Short mmCIF file of C-alpha atoms and ligand atoms in Angstrom, two decimals:
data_model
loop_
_atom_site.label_atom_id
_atom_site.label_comp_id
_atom_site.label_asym_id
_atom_site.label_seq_id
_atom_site.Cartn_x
_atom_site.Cartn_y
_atom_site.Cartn_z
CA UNK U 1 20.58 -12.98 -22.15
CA UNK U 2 17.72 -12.19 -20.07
CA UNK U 3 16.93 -13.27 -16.52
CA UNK U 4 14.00 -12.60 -13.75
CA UNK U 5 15.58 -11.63 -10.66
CA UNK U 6 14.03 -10.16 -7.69
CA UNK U 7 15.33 -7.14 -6.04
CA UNK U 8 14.28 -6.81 -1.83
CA UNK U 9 14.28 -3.76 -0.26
CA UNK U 10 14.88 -3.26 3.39
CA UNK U 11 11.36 -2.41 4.18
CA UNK U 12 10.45 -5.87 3.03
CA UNK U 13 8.96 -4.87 -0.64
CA UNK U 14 9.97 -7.11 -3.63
CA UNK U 15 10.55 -5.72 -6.78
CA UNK U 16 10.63 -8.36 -9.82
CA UNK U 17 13.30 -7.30 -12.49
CA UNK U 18 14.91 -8.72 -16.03
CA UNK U 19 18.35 -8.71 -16.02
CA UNK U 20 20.10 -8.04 -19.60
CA UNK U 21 23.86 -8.22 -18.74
CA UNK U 22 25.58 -6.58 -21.86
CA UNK U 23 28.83 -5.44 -22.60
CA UNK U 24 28.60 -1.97 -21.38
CA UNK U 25 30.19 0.06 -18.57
CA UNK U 26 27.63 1.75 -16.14
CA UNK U 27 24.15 -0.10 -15.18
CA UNK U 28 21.12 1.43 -16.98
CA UNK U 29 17.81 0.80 -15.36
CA UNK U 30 13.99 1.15 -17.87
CA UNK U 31 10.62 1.10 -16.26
CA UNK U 32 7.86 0.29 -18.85
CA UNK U 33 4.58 -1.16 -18.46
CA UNK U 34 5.89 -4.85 -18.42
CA UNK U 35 8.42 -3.45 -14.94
CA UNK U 36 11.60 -2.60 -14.61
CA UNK U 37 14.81 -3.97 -17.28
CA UNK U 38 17.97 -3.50 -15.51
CA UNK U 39 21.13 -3.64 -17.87
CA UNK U 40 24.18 -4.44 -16.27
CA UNK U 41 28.27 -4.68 -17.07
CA UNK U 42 29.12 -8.40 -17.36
CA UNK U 43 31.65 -7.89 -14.63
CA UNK U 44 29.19 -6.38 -12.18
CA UNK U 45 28.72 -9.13 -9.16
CA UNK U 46 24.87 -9.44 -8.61
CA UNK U 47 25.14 -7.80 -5.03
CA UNK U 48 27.18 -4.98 -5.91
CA UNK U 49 23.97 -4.50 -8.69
CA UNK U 50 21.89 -5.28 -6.30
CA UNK U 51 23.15 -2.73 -3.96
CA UNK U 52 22.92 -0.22 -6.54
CA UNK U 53 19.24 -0.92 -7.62
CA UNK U 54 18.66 -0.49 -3.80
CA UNK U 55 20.03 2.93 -3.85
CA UNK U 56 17.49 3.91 -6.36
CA UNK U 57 14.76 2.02 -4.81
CA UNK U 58 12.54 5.24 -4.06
CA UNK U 59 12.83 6.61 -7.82
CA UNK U 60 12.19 2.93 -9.15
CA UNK U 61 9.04 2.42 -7.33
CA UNK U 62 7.71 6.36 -8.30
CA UNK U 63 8.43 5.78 -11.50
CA UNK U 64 6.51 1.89 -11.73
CA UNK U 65 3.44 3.75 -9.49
CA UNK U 66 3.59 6.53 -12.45
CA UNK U 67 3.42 4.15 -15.33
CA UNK U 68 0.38 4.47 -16.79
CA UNK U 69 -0.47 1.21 -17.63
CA UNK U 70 -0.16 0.19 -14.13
CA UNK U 71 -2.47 3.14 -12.77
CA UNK U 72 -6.13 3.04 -13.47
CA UNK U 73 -8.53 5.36 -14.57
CA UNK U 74 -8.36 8.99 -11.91
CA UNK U 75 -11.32 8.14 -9.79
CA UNK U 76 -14.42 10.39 -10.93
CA UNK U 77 -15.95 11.84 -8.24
CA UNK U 78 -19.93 11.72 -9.39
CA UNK U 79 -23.23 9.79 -8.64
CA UNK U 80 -22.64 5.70 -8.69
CA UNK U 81 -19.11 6.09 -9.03
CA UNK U 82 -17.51 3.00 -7.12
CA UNK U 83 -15.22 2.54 -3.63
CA UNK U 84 -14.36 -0.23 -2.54
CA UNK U 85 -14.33 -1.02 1.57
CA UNK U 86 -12.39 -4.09 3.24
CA UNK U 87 -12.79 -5.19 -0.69
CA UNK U 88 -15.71 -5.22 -1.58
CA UNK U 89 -17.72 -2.31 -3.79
CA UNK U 90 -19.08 0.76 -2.68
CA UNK U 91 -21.64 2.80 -4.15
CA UNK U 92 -21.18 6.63 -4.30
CA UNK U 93 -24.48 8.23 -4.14
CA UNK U 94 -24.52 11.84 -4.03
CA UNK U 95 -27.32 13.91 -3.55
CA UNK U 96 -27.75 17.90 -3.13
CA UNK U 97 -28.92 19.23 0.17
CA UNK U 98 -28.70 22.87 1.96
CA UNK U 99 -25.90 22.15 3.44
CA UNK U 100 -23.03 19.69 3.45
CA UNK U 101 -23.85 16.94 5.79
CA UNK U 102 -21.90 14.02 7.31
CA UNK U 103 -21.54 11.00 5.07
CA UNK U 104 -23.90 8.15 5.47
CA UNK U 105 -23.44 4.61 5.23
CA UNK U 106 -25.01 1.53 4.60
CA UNK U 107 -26.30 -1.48 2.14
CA UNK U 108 -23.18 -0.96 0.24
CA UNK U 109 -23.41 2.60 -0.23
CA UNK U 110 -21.83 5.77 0.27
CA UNK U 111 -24.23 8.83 0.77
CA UNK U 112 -23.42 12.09 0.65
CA UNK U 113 -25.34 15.21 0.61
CA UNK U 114 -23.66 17.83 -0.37
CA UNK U 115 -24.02 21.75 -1.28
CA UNK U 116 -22.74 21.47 -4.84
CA UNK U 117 -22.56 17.87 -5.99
CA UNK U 118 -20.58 19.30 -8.91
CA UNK U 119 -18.19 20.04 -6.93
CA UNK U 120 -15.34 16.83 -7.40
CA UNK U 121 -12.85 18.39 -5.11
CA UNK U 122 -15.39 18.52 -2.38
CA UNK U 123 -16.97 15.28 -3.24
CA UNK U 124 -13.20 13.61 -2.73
CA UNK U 125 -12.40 15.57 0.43
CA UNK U 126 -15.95 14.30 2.11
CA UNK U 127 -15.11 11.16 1.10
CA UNK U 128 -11.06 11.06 2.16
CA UNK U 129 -12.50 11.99 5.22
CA UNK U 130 -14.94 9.28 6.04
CA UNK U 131 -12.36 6.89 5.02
CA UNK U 132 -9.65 7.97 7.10
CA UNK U 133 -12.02 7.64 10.31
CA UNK U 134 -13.29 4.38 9.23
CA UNK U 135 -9.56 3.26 9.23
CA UNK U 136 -8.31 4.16 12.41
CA UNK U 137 -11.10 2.52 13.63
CA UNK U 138 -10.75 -0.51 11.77
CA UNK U 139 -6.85 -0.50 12.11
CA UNK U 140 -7.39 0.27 15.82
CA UNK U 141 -9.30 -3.09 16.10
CA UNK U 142 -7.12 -5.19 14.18
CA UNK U 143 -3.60 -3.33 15.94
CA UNK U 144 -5.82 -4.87 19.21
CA UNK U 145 -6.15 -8.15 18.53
CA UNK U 146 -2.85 -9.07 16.28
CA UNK U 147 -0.59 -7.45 19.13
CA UNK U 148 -2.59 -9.49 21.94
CA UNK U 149 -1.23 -12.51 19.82
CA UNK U 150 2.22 -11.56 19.81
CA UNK U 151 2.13 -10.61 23.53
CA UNK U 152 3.39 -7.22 22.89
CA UNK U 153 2.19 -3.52 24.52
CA UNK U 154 -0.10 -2.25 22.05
CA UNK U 155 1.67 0.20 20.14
CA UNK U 156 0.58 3.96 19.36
CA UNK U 157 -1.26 3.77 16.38
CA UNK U 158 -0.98 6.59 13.04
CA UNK U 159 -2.57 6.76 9.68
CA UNK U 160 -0.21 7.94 6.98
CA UNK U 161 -0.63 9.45 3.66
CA UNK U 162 2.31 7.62 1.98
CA UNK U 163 2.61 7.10 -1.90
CA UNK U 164 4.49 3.95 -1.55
CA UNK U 165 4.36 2.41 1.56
CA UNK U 166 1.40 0.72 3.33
CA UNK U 167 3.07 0.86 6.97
CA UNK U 168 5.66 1.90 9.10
CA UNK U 169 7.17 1.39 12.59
CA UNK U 170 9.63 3.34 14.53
CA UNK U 171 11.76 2.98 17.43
CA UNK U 172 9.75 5.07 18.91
CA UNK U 173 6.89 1.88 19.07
CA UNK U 174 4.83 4.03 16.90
CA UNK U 175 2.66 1.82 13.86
CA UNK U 176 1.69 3.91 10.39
CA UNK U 177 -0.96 2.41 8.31
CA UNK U 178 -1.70 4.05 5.04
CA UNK U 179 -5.45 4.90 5.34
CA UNK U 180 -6.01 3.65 1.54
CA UNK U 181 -5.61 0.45 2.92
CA UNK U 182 -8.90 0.35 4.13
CA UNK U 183 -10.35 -0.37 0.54
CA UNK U 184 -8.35 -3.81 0.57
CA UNK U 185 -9.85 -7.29 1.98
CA UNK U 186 -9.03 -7.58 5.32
CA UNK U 187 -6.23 -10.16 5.35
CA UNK U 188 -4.38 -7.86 3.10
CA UNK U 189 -5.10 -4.94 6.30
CA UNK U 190 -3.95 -7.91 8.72
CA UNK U 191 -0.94 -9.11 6.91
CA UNK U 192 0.08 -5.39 6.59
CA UNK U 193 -0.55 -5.08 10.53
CA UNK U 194 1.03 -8.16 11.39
CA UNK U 195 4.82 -6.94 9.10
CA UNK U 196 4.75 -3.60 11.06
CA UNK U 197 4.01 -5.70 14.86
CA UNK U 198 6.93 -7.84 14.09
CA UNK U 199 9.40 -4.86 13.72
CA UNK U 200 8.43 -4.22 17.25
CA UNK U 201 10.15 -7.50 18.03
CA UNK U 202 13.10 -7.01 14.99
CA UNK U 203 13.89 -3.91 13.86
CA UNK U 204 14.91 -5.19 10.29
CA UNK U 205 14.21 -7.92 7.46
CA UNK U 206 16.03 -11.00 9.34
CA UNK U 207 14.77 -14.54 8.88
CA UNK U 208 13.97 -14.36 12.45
CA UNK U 209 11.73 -11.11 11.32
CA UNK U 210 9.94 -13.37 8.79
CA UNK U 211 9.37 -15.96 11.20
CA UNK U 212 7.46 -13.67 13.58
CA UNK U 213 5.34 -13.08 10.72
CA UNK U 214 4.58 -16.23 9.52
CA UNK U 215 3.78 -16.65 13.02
CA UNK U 216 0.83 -14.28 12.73
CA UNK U 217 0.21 -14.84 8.77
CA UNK U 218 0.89 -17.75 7.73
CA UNK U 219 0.02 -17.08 3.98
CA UNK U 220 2.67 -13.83 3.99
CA UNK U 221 4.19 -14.73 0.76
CA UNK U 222 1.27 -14.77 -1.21
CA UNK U 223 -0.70 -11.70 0.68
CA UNK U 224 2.47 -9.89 0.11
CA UNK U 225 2.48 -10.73 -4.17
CA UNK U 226 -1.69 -9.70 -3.60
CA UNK U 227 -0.63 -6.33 -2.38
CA UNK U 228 1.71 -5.79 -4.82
CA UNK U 229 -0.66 -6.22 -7.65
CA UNK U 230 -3.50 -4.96 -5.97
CA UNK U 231 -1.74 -1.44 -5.04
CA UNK U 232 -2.43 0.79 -8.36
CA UNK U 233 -6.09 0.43 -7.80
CA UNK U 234 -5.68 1.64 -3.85
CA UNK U 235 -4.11 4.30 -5.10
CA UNK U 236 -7.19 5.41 -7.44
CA UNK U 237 -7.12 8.42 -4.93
ZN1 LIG J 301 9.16 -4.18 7.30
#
């Protein structure tokens, strides 16, 4: 017997699962490239599973970010190789110069001139870099607008680095936004912004949490299921 369930973690992620209850003793999680197969004691109540998928939430969502099949292609850092911005596609255009020289950009395209154009590991640093500007900026904006239509104090704004989160807010009133999400459309940035100005009204994952941010994003549900699928290719690099 085999059931789709859907496991929600506190910091508002959703995690699909089948659910094979067999006649066993201890619960035995798989991750494969179809997601995650939990099998479970007959007697185990659903929460008390629950609770115990929740305890293993951060090596469940390594190992689905690891599986292969949901990872594409390592970016390759040469000539025409493509970004993507707010969604849509960049061109990479590299070109060699005397010395390596602030990225430019424009008509869809990413130039950089660089010392050794060979060089990937410089190529991807350059180009970290110009995204991780462009964010705060971007972020800065959006944090501007979206917490003007809450009517809150606009919050201290971070970029992170995280491998599996896309934001974060403390008690501390401090918002981090993962810089990668820069490369997805921007009501994917918004909805993201919109979650982590909410906390600043409810610290948690309460209905009245939700409501706050289908205050600001109507279309939450269904951003949220986009970012879900859409996060193995933001986390080309
Ligand atoms: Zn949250």
């Amino acid at each position: 017997m085999s059931a789709t369930h859907t496991l929600a973690l506190p910091d508002g992620e959703q995690i699909p699962y089948q659910l094979e209850r067999r006649s066993r003793s201890t619960i035995g999680l798989k991750i494969s490239a179809s997601g995650l197969v939990v099998h479970a004691p007959k007697r185990v109540s659903q929460s008390m599973l629950e609770n115990a998928l929740r305890s293993k939430a951060d090596w469940i969502r390594k190992k689905l970010l690891q599986i292969g099949d949901l990872l594409p292609a390592p970016m390759a850092w040469e000539d025409n190789a493509t970004l993507h911005l707010l969604g849509n596609p960049v061109i990479l255009r590299l070109s060699s110069s005397d010395r390596n020289r602030q990225p430019e950009f424009g008509l869809g395209m990413l130039h950089l001139r660089l010392v050794d154009v060979t060089d990937a590991g410089a190529v991807e640093k350059k180009v970290i870099q110009w995204y991780r500007k462009q964010a705060l900026l971007d972020f800065a904006r959006r944090l501007e607008l979206l917490s003007a239509r809450l009517g809150v104090a606009l919050p201290k704004l971070y970029l992170s680095n995280a491998q599996s989160r896309w934001g974060s807010c403390n008690s501390k009133k401090e918002i981090r936004i993962n810089w990668r999400l820069l490369q997805a459309p921007p009501h994917i940035i918004n909805y993201v912004i919109c979650h982590e100005l909410a906390h600043l009204k409810e610290m948690n994952h309460s209905a009245k949490f939700w409501a706050i941010v289908e205050s600001l994003c109507p279309e939450y549900r269904r951003i949220e299921k986009e970012l879900r699928h859409l996060s193995p290719r933001l986390h080309q690099f």
